[in-house]
C-alpha positions as a printed Julia matrix, in Angstrom:
195×3 Matrix{Float64}:
 -29.01   -2.44   -4.13
 -27.7    -5.27   -1.98
 -24.64   -5.7    -4.26
 -23.92   -1.98   -4.09
 -23.94   -2.17   -0.29
 -21.46   -5.05   -0.43
 -19.09   -3.01   -2.59
 -19.38   -0.05   -0.24
 -18.69   -2.36    2.72
 -15.5    -3.58    1.01
 -14.13   -0.07    0.84
 -15.27    0.86    4.34
 -13.61   -2.32    5.62
 -10.38   -1.62    3.75
 -10.32    1.88    5.21
 -11.02    0.49    8.69
  -8.42   -2.19    8.14
  -5.8     0.42    7.42
  -6.75    2.24   10.59
  -6.44   -0.98   12.61
  -3.26   -2.28   11.01
  -0.22   -2.18   13.25
   3.12   -2.82   11.63
   6.26   -3.78   13.5
   9.93   -3.36   12.64
  11.31   -6.52   11.17
  13.5    -7.27    8.22
  14.41   -4.13    6.3
  15.97   -6.02    3.41
  13.62   -5.57    0.5
  13.92   -7.59   -2.67
  13.53   -6.03   -6.11
  15.42   -5.48   -9.32
  18.49   -3.27   -8.91
  18.23    0.34  -10.04
  20.58    1.07  -12.95
  22.07    4.24  -11.42
  22.12    4.36   -7.62
  20.4     7.3    -5.97
  23.04    7.33   -3.24
  25.97    4.97   -3.82
  27.0     5.06   -0.15
  23.44    4.55    1.1
  21.72    1.44    2.4
  20.13   -0.91   -0.15
  16.59    0.34    0.54
  17.51    3.86   -0.59
  18.46    2.61   -4.05
  15.72   -0.01   -4.37
  12.94    2.53   -3.99
   9.25    2.12   -3.23
   6.98   -0.8    -4.07
   5.38   -4.06   -3.09
   8.08   -6.58   -2.28
   8.34  -10.36   -2.03
   8.53  -10.27    1.77
   4.82   -9.39    1.84
   5.18   -5.7     2.64
   4.72   -2.36    0.94
   7.69   -0.01    1.27
   7.96    3.69    0.54
  11.15    5.74    0.34
  10.9     9.47    0.97
  13.6    12.06    0.38
  13.99   15.59    1.75
  16.79   17.62    0.2
  17.9    21.15    1.03
  16.05   21.37    4.35
  18.37   22.71    7.06
  16.02   22.19    9.99
  16.6    18.54   10.98
  13.13   18.02   12.5
  11.5    19.45    9.37
  13.73   17.29    7.13
  12.69   14.16    9.06
   8.99   15.08    8.94
   9.21   15.84    5.21
  11.04   12.59    4.38
   8.59   10.61    6.54
   5.57   12.2     4.85
   7.0    11.54    1.4
   7.72    7.9     2.31
   4.11    7.48    3.47
   2.89    9.1     0.23
   4.94    6.6    -1.78
   3.28    3.72    0.1
  -0.11    5.29   -0.6
   0.69    5.3    -4.34
   1.71    1.64   -4.29
  -1.14    0.61   -1.99
  -3.74    2.38   -4.15
  -2.57    0.3    -7.1
  -2.94   -2.84   -4.95
  -6.45   -1.86   -3.81
  -7.49   -1.02   -7.38
  -6.27   -4.45   -8.51
  -8.08   -6.21   -5.67
 -11.29   -4.26   -6.32
 -11.12   -4.92  -10.05
 -10.71   -8.64   -9.37
 -13.61   -8.63   -6.91
 -15.9    -6.81   -9.32
 -14.97   -9.2   -12.12
 -15.96  -12.02   -9.8
 -19.33  -10.53   -8.91
 -20.1    -9.51  -12.49
 -19.52  -13.06  -13.68
 -22.21  -14.28  -11.29
 -24.71  -11.45  -11.76
 -24.8    -9.57  -15.05
 -27.06   -6.87  -13.54
 -24.23   -5.3   -11.55
 -22.9    -2.84  -14.16
 -24.13    0.15  -12.15
 -22.32   -1.25   -9.11
 -19.04   -1.02  -11.01
 -19.52    2.74  -11.38
 -20.14    3.07   -7.64
 -16.98    1.12   -6.89
 -14.99    3.45   -9.12
 -16.38    6.44   -7.24
 -15.65    4.78   -3.89
 -12.08    4.11   -5.0
 -11.59    7.76   -5.89
 -12.77    8.74   -2.41
 -10.71    6.01   -0.78
  -7.47    7.12   -2.46
  -7.8    10.5    -0.75
  -7.86    8.96    2.73
  -4.81    8.88    4.97
  -3.14    5.51    5.44
  -2.93    4.28    9.02
  -0.67    1.45   10.08
   2.3     2.73    8.1
   5.45    2.71   10.22
   8.7     4.55    9.55
  11.3     1.83   10.06
  14.55    3.57    9.11
  16.23    6.89    8.31
  19.5     7.69    6.58
  21.29   10.98    5.87
  23.45   11.3     2.77
  26.62   13.01    4.02
  27.44   14.29    0.53
  24.45   16.67    0.33
  22.56   16.32    3.63
  19.52   14.64    2.03
  17.31   12.88    4.57
  15.86    9.51    3.5
  13.01    7.71    5.28
  11.81    4.12    4.82
   8.12    3.46    5.53
   6.52    0.01    5.74
   2.97   -1.37    5.51
   2.52   -5.07    6.24
  -0.01   -7.02    4.1
  -0.33   -9.78    6.72
  -1.54   -7.17    9.21
  -4.1    -5.89    6.71
  -5.4    -9.42    6.15
  -5.54  -10.14    9.9
  -7.55   -6.96   10.46
 -10.17   -8.2     8.0
 -11.14  -10.83   10.6
 -11.97   -8.04   13.05
 -14.21   -6.19   10.58
 -17.6    -7.46   11.78
 -19.57   -5.15    9.47
 -18.08   -6.77    6.36
 -20.16   -9.45    4.64
 -18.48  -12.83    5.24
 -18.38  -13.66    1.51
 -16.66  -10.37    0.71
 -14.22  -10.81    3.62
 -13.37  -14.35    2.5
 -12.87  -13.21   -1.09
 -10.59  -10.33   -0.1
  -8.52  -12.54    2.21
  -8.27  -15.34   -0.37
  -7.21  -12.99   -3.15
  -5.02  -10.51   -1.27
  -1.89  -12.59   -1.8
  -2.66  -13.09   -5.5
  -3.21   -9.36   -6.04
  -0.01   -8.6    -4.12
   1.94  -11.17   -6.2
   0.52   -9.75   -9.44
   1.55   -6.24   -8.4
   5.03   -7.43   -7.43
   5.4    -9.14  -10.82
   4.26   -5.98  -12.66
   6.77   -3.86  -10.75
   9.58   -6.34  -11.46
   8.97   -5.82  -15.2
   9.73   -2.09  -14.92
């Protein structure tokens, strides 16, 4: 039961971390493999690079709203879609981090197979939560068709720093998550580079 509580604390902490994470502006130049056919040839690089986890230590999401005449609605739609793209990428990152953590605990205690099922259920619940700490850092309108593009950013360093503030998280779990966050991020970046 104690191990199950630790797993639950990990997901509560990650959710709290997202709520506490504050992301600033910063460098908008994201690094990734070039897209074969540009989405908008005249657009900024981020429009054509798309969403993902990038080498600068951030998650980026690109949202597009096309055919919306009301400018405020187009901005809100593009912003929401950019945040949704970050959620997709971030959920992959969290799943990787959780899988690694569970592999670590299973290696030490072979009685934790039921815990793995609880973690899976917690992950399903966690993926339905709203991400906090995501900041819209840029917009661009394609003059050829009026499409509104939004660039959203979530900073991994901020997520890791927020782990220090999560007093309810077991110190071993917190240390593991902090120590392996960069590795999980690097693994995800490498997987996306293969696509």
